[in-house]
CSV table of C-alpha atoms in Angstrom, one decimal:
chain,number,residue,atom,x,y,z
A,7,UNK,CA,72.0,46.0,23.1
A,8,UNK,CA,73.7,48.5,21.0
A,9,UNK,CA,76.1,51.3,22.3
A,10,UNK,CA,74.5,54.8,22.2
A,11,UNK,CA,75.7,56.8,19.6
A,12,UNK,CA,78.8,59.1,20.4
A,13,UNK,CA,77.6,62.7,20.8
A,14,UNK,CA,79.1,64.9,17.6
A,15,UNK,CA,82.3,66.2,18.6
A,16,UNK,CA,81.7,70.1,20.1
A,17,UNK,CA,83.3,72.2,17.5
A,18,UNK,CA,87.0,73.8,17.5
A,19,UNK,CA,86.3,77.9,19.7
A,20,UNK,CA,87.4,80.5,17.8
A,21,UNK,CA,90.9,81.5,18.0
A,22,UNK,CA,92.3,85.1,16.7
A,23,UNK,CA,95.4,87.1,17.6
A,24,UNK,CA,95.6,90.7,16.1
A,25,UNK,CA,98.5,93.2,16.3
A,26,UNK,CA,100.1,96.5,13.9
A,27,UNK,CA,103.2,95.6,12.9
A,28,UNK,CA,106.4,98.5,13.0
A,29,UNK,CA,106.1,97.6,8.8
A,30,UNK,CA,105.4,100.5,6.7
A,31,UNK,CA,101.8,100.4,4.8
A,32,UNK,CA,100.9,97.3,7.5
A,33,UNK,CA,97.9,98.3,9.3
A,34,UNK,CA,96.8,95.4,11.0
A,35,UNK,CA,98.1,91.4,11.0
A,36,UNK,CA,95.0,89.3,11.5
A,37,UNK,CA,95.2,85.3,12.0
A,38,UNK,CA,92.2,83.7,12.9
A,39,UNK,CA,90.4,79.7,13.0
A,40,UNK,CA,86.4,79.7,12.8
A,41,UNK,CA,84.0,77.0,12.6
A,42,UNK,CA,80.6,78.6,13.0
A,43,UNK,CA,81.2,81.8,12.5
A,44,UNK,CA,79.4,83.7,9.7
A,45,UNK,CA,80.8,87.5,8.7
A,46,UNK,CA,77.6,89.9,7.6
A,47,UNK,CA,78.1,92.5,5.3
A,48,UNK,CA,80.7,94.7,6.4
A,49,UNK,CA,83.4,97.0,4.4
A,50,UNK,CA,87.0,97.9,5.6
A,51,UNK,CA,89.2,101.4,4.2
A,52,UNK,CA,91.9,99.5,3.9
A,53,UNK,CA,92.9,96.6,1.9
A,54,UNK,CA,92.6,93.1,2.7
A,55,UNK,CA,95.3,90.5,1.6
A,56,UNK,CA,94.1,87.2,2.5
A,57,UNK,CA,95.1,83.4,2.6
A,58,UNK,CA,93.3,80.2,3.8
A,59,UNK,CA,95.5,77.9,5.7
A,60,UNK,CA,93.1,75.2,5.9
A,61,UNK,CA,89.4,74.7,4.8
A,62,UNK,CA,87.5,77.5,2.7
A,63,UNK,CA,85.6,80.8,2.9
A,64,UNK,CA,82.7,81.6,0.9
A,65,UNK,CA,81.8,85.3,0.5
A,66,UNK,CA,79.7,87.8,-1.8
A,67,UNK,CA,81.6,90.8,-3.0
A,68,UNK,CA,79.9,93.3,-5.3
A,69,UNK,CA,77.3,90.9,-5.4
A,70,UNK,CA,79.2,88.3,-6.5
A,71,UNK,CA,79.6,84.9,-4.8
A,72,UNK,CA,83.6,83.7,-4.1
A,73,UNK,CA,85.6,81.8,-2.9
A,74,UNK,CA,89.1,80.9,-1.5
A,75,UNK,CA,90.0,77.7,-1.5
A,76,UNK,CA,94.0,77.3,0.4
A,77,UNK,CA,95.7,77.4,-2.8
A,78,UNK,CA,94.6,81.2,-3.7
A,79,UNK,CA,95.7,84.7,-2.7
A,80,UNK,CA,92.3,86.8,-2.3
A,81,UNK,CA,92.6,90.6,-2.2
A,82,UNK,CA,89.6,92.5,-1.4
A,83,UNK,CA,89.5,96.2,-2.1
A,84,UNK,CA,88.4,98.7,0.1
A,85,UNK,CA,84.8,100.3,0.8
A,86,UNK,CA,83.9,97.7,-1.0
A,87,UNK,CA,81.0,95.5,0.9
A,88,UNK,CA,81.6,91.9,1.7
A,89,UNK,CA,80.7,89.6,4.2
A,90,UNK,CA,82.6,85.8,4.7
A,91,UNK,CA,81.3,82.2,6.3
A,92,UNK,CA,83.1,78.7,6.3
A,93,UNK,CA,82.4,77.1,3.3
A,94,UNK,CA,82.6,73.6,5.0
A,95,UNK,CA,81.4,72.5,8.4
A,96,UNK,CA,85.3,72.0,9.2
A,97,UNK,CA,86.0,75.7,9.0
A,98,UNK,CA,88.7,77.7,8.4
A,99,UNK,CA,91.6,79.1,9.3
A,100,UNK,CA,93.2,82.1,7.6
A,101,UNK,CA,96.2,84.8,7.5
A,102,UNK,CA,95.2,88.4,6.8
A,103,UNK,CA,97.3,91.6,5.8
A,104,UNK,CA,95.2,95.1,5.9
A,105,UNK,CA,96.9,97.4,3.9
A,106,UNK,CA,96.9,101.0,3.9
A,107,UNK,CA,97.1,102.7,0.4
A,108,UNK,CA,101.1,103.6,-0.2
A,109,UNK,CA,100.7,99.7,-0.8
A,110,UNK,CA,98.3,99.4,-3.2
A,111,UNK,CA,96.1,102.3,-4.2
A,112,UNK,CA,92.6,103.1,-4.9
A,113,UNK,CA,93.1,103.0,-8.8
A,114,UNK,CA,93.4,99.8,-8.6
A,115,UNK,CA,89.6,98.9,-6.8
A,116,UNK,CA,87.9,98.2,-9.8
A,117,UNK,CA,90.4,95.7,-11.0
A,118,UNK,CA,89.9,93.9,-8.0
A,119,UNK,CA,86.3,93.8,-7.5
A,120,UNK,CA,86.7,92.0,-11.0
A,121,UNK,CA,88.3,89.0,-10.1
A,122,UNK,CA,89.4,89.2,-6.1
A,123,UNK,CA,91.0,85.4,-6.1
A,124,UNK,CA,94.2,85.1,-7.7
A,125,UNK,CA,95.6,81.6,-8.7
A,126,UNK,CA,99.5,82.1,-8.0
A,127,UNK,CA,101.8,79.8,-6.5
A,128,UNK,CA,104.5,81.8,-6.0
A,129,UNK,CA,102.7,85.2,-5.0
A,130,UNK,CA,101.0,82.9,-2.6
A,131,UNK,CA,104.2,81.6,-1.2
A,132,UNK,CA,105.5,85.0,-0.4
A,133,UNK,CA,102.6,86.1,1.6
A,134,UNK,CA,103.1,83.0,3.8
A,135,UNK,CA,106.7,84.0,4.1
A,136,UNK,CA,105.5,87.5,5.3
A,137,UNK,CA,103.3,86.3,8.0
A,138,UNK,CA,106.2,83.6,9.1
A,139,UNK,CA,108.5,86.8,9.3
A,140,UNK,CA,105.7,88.9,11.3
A,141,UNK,CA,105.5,86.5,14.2
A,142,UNK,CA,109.2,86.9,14.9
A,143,UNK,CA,110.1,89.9,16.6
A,144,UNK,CA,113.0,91.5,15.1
A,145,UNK,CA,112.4,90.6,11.7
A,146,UNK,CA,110.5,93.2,10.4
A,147,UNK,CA,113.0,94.6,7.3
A,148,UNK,CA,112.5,91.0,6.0
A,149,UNK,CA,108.8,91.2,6.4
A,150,UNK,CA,108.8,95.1,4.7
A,151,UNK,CA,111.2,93.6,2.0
A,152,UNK,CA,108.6,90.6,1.4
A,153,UNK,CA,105.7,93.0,1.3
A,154,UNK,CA,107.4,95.0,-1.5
A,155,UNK,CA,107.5,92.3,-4.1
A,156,UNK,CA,104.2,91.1,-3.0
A,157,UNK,CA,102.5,94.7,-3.9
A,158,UNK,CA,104.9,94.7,-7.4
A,159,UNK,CA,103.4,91.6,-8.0
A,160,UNK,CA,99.8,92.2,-7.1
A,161,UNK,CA,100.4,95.8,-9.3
A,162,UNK,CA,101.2,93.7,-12.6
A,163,UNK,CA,97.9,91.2,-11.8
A,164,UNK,CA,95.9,94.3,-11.4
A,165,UNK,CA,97.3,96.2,-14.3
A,166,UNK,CA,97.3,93.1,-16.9
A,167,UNK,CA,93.8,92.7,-16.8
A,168,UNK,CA,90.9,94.8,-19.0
A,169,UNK,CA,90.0,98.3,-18.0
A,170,UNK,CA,87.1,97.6,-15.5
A,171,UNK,CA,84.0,99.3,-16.0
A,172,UNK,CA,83.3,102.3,-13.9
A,173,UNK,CA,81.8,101.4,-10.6
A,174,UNK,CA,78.5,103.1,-10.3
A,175,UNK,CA,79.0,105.9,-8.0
A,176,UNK,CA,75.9,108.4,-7.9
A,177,UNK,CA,76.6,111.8,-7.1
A,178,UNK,CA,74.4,111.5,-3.8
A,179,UNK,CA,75.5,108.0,-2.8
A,180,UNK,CA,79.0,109.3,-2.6
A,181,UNK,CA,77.9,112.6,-0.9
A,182,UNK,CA,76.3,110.8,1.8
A,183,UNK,CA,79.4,108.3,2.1
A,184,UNK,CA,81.7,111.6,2.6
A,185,UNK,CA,79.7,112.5,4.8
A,186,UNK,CA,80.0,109.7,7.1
A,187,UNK,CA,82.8,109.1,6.6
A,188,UNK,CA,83.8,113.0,8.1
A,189,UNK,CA,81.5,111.7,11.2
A,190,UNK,CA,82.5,108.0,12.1
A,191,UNK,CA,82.6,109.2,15.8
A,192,UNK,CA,80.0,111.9,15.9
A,193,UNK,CA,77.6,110.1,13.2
A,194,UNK,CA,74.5,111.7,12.2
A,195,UNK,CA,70.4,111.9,11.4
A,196,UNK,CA,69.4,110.9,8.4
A,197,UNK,CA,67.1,114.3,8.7
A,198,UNK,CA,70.7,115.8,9.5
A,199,UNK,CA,72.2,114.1,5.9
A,200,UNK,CA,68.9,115.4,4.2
A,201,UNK,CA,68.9,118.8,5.2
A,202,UNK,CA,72.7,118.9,4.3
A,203,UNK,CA,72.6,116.9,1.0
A,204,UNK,CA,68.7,118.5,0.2
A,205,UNK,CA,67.5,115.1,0.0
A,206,UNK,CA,64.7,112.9,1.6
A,207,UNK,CA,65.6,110.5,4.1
A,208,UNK,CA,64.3,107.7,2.4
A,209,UNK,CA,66.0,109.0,-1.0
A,210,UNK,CA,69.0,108.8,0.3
A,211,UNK,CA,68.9,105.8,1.9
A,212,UNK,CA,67.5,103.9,-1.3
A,213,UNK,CA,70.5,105.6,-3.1
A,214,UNK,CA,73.4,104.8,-0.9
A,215,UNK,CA,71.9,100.9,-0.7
A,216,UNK,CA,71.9,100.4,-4.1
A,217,UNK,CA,75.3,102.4,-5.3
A,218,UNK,CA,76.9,100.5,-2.8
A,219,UNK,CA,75.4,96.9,-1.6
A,220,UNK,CA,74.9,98.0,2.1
A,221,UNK,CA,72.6,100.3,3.9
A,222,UNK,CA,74.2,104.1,5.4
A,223,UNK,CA,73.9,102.2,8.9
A,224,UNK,CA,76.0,99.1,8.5
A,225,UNK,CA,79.0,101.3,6.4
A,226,UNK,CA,79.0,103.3,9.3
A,227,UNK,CA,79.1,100.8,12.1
A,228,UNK,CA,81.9,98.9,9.7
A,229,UNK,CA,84.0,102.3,9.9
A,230,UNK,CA,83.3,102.6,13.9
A,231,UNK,CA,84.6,98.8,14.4
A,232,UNK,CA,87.4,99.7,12.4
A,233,UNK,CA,88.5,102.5,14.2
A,234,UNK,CA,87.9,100.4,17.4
A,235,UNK,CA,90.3,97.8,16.2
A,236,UNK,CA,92.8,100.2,15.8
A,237,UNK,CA,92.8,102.0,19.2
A,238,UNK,CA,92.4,98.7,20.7
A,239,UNK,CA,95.8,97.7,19.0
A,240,UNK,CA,97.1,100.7,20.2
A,241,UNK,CA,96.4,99.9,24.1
A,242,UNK,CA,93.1,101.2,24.6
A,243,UNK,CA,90.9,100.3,26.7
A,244,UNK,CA,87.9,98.8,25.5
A,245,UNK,CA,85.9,101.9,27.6
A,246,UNK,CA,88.0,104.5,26.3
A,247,UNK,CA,87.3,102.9,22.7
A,248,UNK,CA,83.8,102.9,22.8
A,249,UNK,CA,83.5,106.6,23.6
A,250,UNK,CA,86.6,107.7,20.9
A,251,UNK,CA,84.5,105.5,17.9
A,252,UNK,CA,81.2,106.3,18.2
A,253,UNK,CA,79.8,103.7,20.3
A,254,UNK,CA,77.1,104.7,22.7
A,255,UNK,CA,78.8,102.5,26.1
A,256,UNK,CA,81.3,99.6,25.6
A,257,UNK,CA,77.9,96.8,25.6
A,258,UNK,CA,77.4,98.6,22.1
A,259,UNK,CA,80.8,98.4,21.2
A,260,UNK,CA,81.0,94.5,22.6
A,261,UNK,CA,77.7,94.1,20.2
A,262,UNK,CA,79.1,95.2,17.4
A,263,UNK,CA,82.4,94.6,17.5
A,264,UNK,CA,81.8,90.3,18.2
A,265,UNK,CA,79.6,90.7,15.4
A,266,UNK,CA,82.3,92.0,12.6
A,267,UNK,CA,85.4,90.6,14.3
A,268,UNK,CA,84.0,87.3,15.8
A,269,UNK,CA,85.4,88.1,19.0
A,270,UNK,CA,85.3,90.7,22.1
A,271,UNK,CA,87.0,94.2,21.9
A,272,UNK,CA,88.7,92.4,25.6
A,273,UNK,CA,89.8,89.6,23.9
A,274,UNK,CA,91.0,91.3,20.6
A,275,UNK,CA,93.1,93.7,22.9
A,276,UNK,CA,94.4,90.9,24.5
A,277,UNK,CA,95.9,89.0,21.5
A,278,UNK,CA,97.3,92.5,20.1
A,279,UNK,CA,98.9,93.1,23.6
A,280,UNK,CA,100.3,89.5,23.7
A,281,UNK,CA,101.8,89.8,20.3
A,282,UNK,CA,103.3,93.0,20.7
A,283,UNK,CA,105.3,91.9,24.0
């Protein structure tokens, strides 16, 4: 009689550690493994330098399918939409740098929404060399000194390429994003955004969708996680968070926050904490 078939191995749990390094331009460090775990649509105001260690992401950006396989640097622009999956059943596991804009400014979006994956050995190489000097405490000139030929070199990939096309950008659709933006805490009705903007509701939602790849709802909630990772980076408790970003009790910030990040605001502090000790 046969043996009964081994049960399929239970897949790899998520692992993620988080912390802001004392590096100039460095907003957050980000290294994470998935297997399962599927990224919606989501946008970030800062800039995301990526690499895949092992495995590969699949993603849409601009309403463009990528990918990065391990030998590519990917650099995503800000308020740009994207979401991210494992492109195998193995998963992934990647290094990520979020970059304010004294690294890399907002000039350079378009260029980058043009071709996000960049083929370079050696620029890929030095961002591996920047995370290896973020991990050790102390080391953080080297890491700054790393991260300023990395941004020279990203500059001259950006800069070499066509003019990109102007990104459509409709007068309202960008109204409406300033506004939320000015309100990521507070938020707003749309009958609040129409009376302000003098535009119907369902206008303006039609208008910020298609300028910009993702309804006024889900920018907004991307902006409130954002601000909730970095509080919770800065010590914050996950209660105090959900009250300073917008969220209406910390179950709506856990919601939301496992949903974007892949992980609990709890657990997210945790890592941060552990890495800054």
């Amino acid at each position: 009689m046969p043996a009964p078939a081994s049960p399929p191995p239970e897949p790899a749990p998520a692992s993620v550690s988080a912390w802001r390094p004392s590096v100039p331009g460095v907003v957050e460090v980000f290294h994470a493994r998935f297997t399962e775990y599927a990224y919606p649509m989501h946008v970030h105001d800062a800039w995301t330098l990526l690499i895949v260690d092992s495995g590969a992401v699949r993603y849409d950006l601009d309403r463009h399918e990528h990918g990065t396989p391990d030998d590519t640097v990917t650099l995503l622009p800000p308020h740009v939409p994207h979401n991210g999956e494992p492109a195998t059943a193995e998963g992934f596991r990647k290094r990520v740098l979020y970059l304010d804009s004294s690294r890399l400014g907002d000039d350079l979006i378009g260029a980058a929404v043009d071709r996000p994956d960049l083929r370079d050995p050696l620029l890929r190489r030095r961002v591996g060399q920047v995370h290896s000097a973020l991990v050790r405490p102390g080391d953080e000139l080297e890491a700054e000194s790393r991260l300023t030929l990395i941004g020279e070199r990203l500059r001259e990939h950006l800069r070499s390429r066509e003019p990109a096309a102007p990104r459509p950008d409709p007068v309202l659709a960008r109204r409406l994003r300033e506004l939320l933006d000015a309100r990521v805490a507070d938020g707003l009705t749309l009958a609040e955004a129409g009376a302000e903007l003098s535009a119907h509701p369902a206008h303006l939602v039609r208008a910020f969708s298609t300028a910009y790849g993702i309804p006024p709802h889900q920018y907004l909630m991307s902006r409130r996680v954002g601000r909730a990772r970095r509080l919770l980076l800065e010590g914050w408790s996950p209660s105090a968070v959900a009250a300073a970003a917008g969220f209406y009790d910390q179950a709506h910030l856990t919601r939301h926050f496992r949903r974007l990040v892949g992980v609990t605001p709890g657990r997210y502090r945790t890592t941060g904490a552990a890495a800054g000790a």
